[in-house]
Amino acid sequence: MDAGERNGEGSTSVTATDIEQAAGVLRDGGLVALPTETVYGLAANAEDPAAVARIFQVKGRPPSHPLIVHIADAQQLDDWVAEVPAAARLLAERFWPGPLTLVLRRGDRVPLEATGGLETVAVRVPDHPVARALLSAFGGGVTAPSANRFGSVSPTTADHVRAELGNAVDLILDGGSCLVGVESTIVDVTGEMPSILRPGGVTREGLEAVLGHPVAVPSTSGVRVPGQHPSHYAPRARVVLVEPEKVVAEAEAAGEAGHQVGVLLPSSLADLEVKAHAVVALPGAPDAYAHGLYGFLRELDRQGCDLIVASLPAEEGLGLAIANRLRRAAGPRGSV
């Protein structure tokens, strides 16, 4: 069952009636696919362990993988966590609503089913009119991981959700194409110094400007958060990562070896001709690249590619998040 129709990028025709219907589904323990500025989320009542468990079942997600609790505004943060350090308050004031998730000590309101058994909880305030309207109408928090099968490419349109989850979702709110296109930045603020556990829509440079000091991006962490699985955000095709100057040669060699090759062609190589099954010419602007990344991967799958050749962008600004997603999509075997 769908509500609303796509009406241009980032816009929506979801009505107040649709929002009330969705809030009722959540109160009844159902699942609602909702748009956020990052990707589409699969939402359930965060305080209903049975509804939360259904998310794991529908996605095929291991129950040890924690979920993010989405709330309507920063003023609700104290209701969901045990304490709010000064750094967390500062970041929330600057970046909420927006693509930033804060990891804090779990409050009593959050069931362990939502945190993967951890005593920490990830919380954010989404920046999408449909998501915020639903959260306000519902009056509580929702757990809302990406609305796709575990480990696969995240959905950035309602059509992606329909194609992947179908009738497993009780209601889909179609709010158009997601503006940011990659998931939120996850920042651990439980220790002495904040650290980035998953790069995303808020840049490291932006965090550092607000906090006034460098922010680490550790390669490993004792805190489990979404997106840490060795293979994640992955299309059906195998993704191979090479240096930018080797993209064309690697793609053509793979084609000669019998692969149906898709190429994510860097903007710096836009003038080159590539012999490949399918080629996506990447935009030069990092925000446009991030916005389109998951759609590009899905398109190469749709065209029947069995191997995708790509290179990592410069790991600054949104490039850090894009590189993170490509590494996870490639998995342990993704470099040549």
XYZ file of C-alpha atoms in Angstrom:
336
model
C 0.000 0.000 0.000
C 1.477 3.340 -1.083
C 0.744 6.883 0.007
C 1.717 9.948 -2.001
C 3.301 10.230 -5.407
C 6.715 11.403 -6.443
C 6.449 14.969 -7.663
C 9.932 16.091 -8.564
C 13.243 15.648 -6.803
C 12.947 16.110 -3.053
C 9.293 17.220 -3.275
C 6.233 15.334 -2.154
C 2.478 15.090 -2.520
C 2.056 13.169 0.742
C -1.038 14.547 2.485
C -1.959 15.077 6.117
C -4.297 12.093 5.780
C -1.372 9.966 4.593
C 0.656 11.073 7.620
C -2.133 10.181 10.056
C -2.549 6.809 8.376
C 1.184 6.141 8.709
C 1.166 7.177 12.373
C -1.648 4.694 12.944
C 0.362 1.930 11.281
C 3.261 2.653 13.636
C 0.980 2.639 16.696
C -0.375 -0.744 15.598
C 3.123 -2.247 15.404
C 3.462 -1.982 11.618
C 6.283 -0.895 9.338
C 6.354 2.336 7.321
C 8.912 3.198 4.639
C 9.583 6.910 4.922
C 11.809 9.363 3.071
C 14.611 11.182 4.813
C 17.205 13.563 3.389
C 19.722 10.673 3.347
C 17.968 7.471 2.215
C 14.554 5.862 2.690
C 14.133 4.300 6.116
C 12.090 1.309 7.299
C 10.386 2.705 10.389
C 8.875 1.002 13.425
C 7.856 2.202 16.873
C 11.179 2.386 18.713
C 9.501 1.424 22.003
C 7.804 -1.708 20.633
C 10.220 -4.669 20.766
C 7.985 -6.806 18.542
C 7.805 -4.113 15.859
C 11.573 -3.580 16.073
C 12.114 -7.332 15.710
C 10.023 -7.261 12.534
C 12.492 -4.800 10.988
C 15.296 -7.313 11.469
C 13.141 -10.068 9.977
C 12.104 -8.089 6.887
C 15.625 -6.837 6.182
C 17.382 -10.103 7.024
C 19.523 -8.054 9.379
C 21.505 -9.701 12.198
C 19.895 -8.765 15.543
C 23.302 -7.688 16.883
C 23.351 -4.747 14.437
C 21.968 -1.687 16.264
C 19.364 0.611 14.765
C 19.149 4.408 14.758
C 16.329 6.033 16.717
C 14.819 8.964 14.825
C 13.127 11.739 16.814
C 11.223 14.873 15.829
C 13.527 17.534 17.308
C 16.615 18.071 19.432
C 14.542 18.983 22.489
C 13.472 15.325 22.740
C 17.022 14.015 23.030
C 17.013 13.936 26.841
C 13.963 11.646 26.737
C 15.910 8.912 24.954
C 19.422 8.941 26.410
C 20.960 8.727 29.879
C 23.063 11.870 29.531
C 23.940 14.487 26.931
C 27.593 15.621 26.993
C 28.380 19.202 26.032
C 29.861 18.143 22.680
C 26.683 16.258 21.799
C 24.529 19.263 22.666
C 26.714 21.501 20.533
C 26.558 19.190 17.516
C 22.804 18.695 17.848
C 22.222 22.441 17.967
C 24.288 22.953 14.815
C 23.375 19.963 12.637
C 19.845 18.894 13.617
C 17.673 18.417 11.743
C 20.179 16.893 9.358
C 22.338 13.905 8.394
C 24.120 13.503 11.738
C 23.672 10.605 14.186
C 24.962 10.807 17.753
C 25.888 7.722 19.772
C 25.085 8.232 23.472
C 24.341 6.186 26.586
C 20.991 4.428 26.284
C 18.042 5.753 28.255
C 15.408 3.480 29.807
C 12.951 4.323 27.043
C 15.050 2.480 24.439
C 14.651 -1.332 24.394
C 17.791 -3.430 23.994
C 16.229 -4.937 20.866
C 16.805 -1.570 19.166
C 20.450 -1.290 20.220
C 21.653 -4.787 19.383
C 22.004 -5.433 23.104
C 24.307 -2.443 23.638
C 24.047 0.155 26.399
C 24.552 2.862 23.774
C 21.950 4.199 21.367
C 22.293 6.056 18.074
C 19.900 9.015 17.683
C 19.200 11.580 14.981
C 16.653 14.148 13.794
C 15.963 13.722 10.054
C 15.638 16.745 7.761
C 12.746 15.830 5.487
C 9.258 17.340 5.742
C 7.523 13.949 5.475
C 9.709 12.277 8.101
C 9.336 15.182 10.517
C 5.579 15.397 9.983
C 5.232 11.686 10.688
C 7.390 11.854 13.813
C 5.342 14.782 15.121
C 2.023 13.041 14.393
C 3.219 9.771 15.890
C 4.492 11.496 19.007
C 7.382 9.114 19.659
C 10.593 7.845 18.164
C 11.085 5.338 15.373
C 13.892 2.977 14.541
C 14.501 3.394 10.829
C 17.403 1.628 9.103
C 17.570 1.824 5.320
C 14.529 0.229 3.659
C 16.353 -2.526 1.793
C 17.655 -6.054 2.319
C 20.635 -6.178 4.653
C 23.926 -5.441 2.911
C 22.462 -4.311 -0.406
C 22.349 -0.871 -2.013
C 20.368 1.633 0.037
C 17.151 3.058 -1.494
C 16.921 6.719 -2.426
C 13.461 6.601 -4.032
C 10.181 4.953 -3.103
C 10.469 2.847 -6.272
C 13.681 1.323 -4.889
C 11.787 0.326 -1.737
C 8.910 -1.186 -3.690
C 11.281 -3.185 -5.894
C 13.240 -4.616 -2.985
C 10.783 -5.059 -0.109
C 7.401 -5.053 -1.833
C 4.494 -6.132 0.371
C 6.724 -6.727 3.397
C 6.176 -3.025 4.188
C 2.741 -2.014 5.470
C 2.875 1.508 4.025
C 5.277 3.460 1.792
C 5.313 7.246 1.971
C 6.664 8.545 -1.340
C 8.524 11.781 -0.675
C 10.535 11.930 -3.883
C 14.267 11.469 -4.356
C 16.457 11.816 -1.257
C 18.463 15.033 -1.340
C 21.755 13.883 0.251
C 21.788 10.308 -1.069
C 24.161 8.689 1.467
C 23.485 7.844 5.094
C 24.100 10.064 8.095
C 27.484 10.604 9.696
C 27.645 8.628 12.956
C 29.621 10.303 15.747
C 30.444 8.605 19.034
C 30.174 11.152 21.838
C 30.387 8.701 24.748
C 34.132 9.123 25.271
C 36.427 12.013 26.064
C 36.775 13.002 22.388
C 34.104 12.615 19.688
C 35.021 10.294 16.815
C 33.403 9.427 13.477
C 32.258 5.798 13.349
C 30.661 6.145 9.894
C 31.323 9.024 7.483
C 28.187 10.452 5.939
C 26.222 13.533 5.005
C 27.887 15.846 7.551
C 31.566 16.257 6.706
C 34.464 15.811 9.078
C 35.521 19.362 8.270
C 32.093 20.618 9.344
C 32.269 18.751 12.638
C 35.763 20.055 13.340
C 34.708 23.637 12.659
C 31.961 23.372 15.284
C 33.966 21.456 17.891
C 37.156 23.468 17.411
C 39.479 20.453 17.289
C 40.314 17.500 14.986
C 37.871 14.580 14.862
C 39.295 11.086 14.397
C 37.928 8.476 11.989
C 39.131 5.216 13.607
C 39.367 2.148 11.373
C 37.836 0.010 14.144
C 35.684 0.761 17.164
C 34.373 -1.069 20.191
C 30.976 0.546 19.591
C 28.850 -1.276 17.012
C 26.965 0.971 14.609
C 25.172 0.530 11.266
C 27.311 0.124 8.147
C 30.288 -1.655 9.724
C 29.759 -5.025 8.051
C 32.721 -5.937 5.772
C 30.392 -6.009 2.762
C 27.646 -3.392 2.754
C 25.800 -1.056 0.355
C 26.612 -3.677 -2.293
C 25.032 -4.122 -5.730
C 24.611 -7.592 -7.242
C 27.647 -6.961 -9.447
C 31.078 -7.335 -7.902
C 32.740 -3.934 -7.322
C 36.474 -3.595 -8.005
C 38.387 -0.519 -6.883
C 41.487 0.680 -8.727
C 43.504 3.884 -8.995
C 41.783 6.498 -11.183
C 44.366 6.249 -13.948
C 43.770 2.472 -14.159
C 39.973 2.518 -14.442
C 39.811 2.355 -18.238
C 42.515 -0.312 -18.641
C 41.028 -2.474 -15.874
C 37.523 -2.202 -17.329
C 38.628 -3.118 -20.840
C 40.752 -6.038 -19.600
C 37.793 -7.379 -17.621
C 35.598 -7.049 -20.676
C 38.085 -9.016 -22.767
C 38.015 -11.692 -20.058
C 34.274 -12.127 -20.611
C 32.732 -9.862 -17.965
C 29.766 -7.590 -18.517
C 31.583 -4.536 -17.189
C 30.071 -1.396 -15.732
C 32.301 1.630 -15.198
C 31.955 4.511 -12.763
C 34.037 6.931 -14.819
C 35.640 9.784 -12.841
C 34.893 13.273 -14.119
C 38.632 13.759 -14.727
C 38.422 11.025 -17.409
C 35.182 12.219 -18.976
C 36.778 12.755 -22.394
C 38.004 9.163 -22.678
C 36.218 6.474 -24.670
C 35.708 3.255 -22.710
C 34.918 -0.129 -24.214
C 32.486 -1.493 -21.649
C 28.985 -2.869 -21.326
C 27.797 0.278 -19.505
C 29.427 3.532 -18.444
C 28.264 6.073 -15.870
C 30.012 9.425 -16.204
C 30.332 10.698 -12.655
C 29.573 14.313 -11.733
C 32.534 16.361 -10.580
C 30.778 17.962 -7.612
C 30.946 15.742 -4.486
C 27.368 16.536 -3.424
C 26.050 15.495 -6.842
C 28.165 12.320 -6.729
C 26.872 11.425 -3.246
C 23.295 12.180 -4.295
C 23.535 9.837 -7.277
C 25.864 7.087 -5.985
C 23.302 4.444 -5.041
C 21.263 5.161 -8.143
C 24.362 4.671 -10.298
C 25.049 1.277 -8.710
C 21.438 0.204 -9.143
C 21.464 1.301 -12.786
C 24.544 -0.800 -13.555
C 22.832 -3.771 -11.930
C 19.734 -3.083 -14.028
C 21.835 -3.106 -17.184
C 23.101 -6.589 -16.374
C 26.674 -5.819 -15.329
C 28.433 -8.535 -13.356
C 31.480 -6.408 -12.497
C 31.774 -2.682 -11.730
C 35.116 -0.892 -11.968
C 35.469 2.280 -9.903
C 38.045 4.457 -8.173
C 37.907 6.265 -4.859
C 37.420 10.045 -4.809
C 39.610 12.333 -2.728
C 38.698 11.618 0.895
C 37.767 15.112 1.930
C 34.341 16.661 2.377
C 31.633 14.310 1.111
C 34.353 12.366 -0.693
C 35.103 10.627 2.619
C 31.560 9.236 2.777
C 31.570 8.224 -0.903
C 34.882 6.395 -0.501
C 33.550 4.629 2.592
C 30.469 3.396 0.699
C 32.516 2.207 -2.277
C 34.921 0.298 -0.018
C 32.001 -1.426 1.730
C 30.318 -2.141 -1.603
C 33.523 -3.731 -2.872
C 34.020 -5.788 0.288
C 37.241 -7.624 1.197
C 37.889 -8.699 -2.431
C 37.390 -5.271 -3.954
C 40.963 -4.186 -4.766
C 43.200 -5.402 -7.580
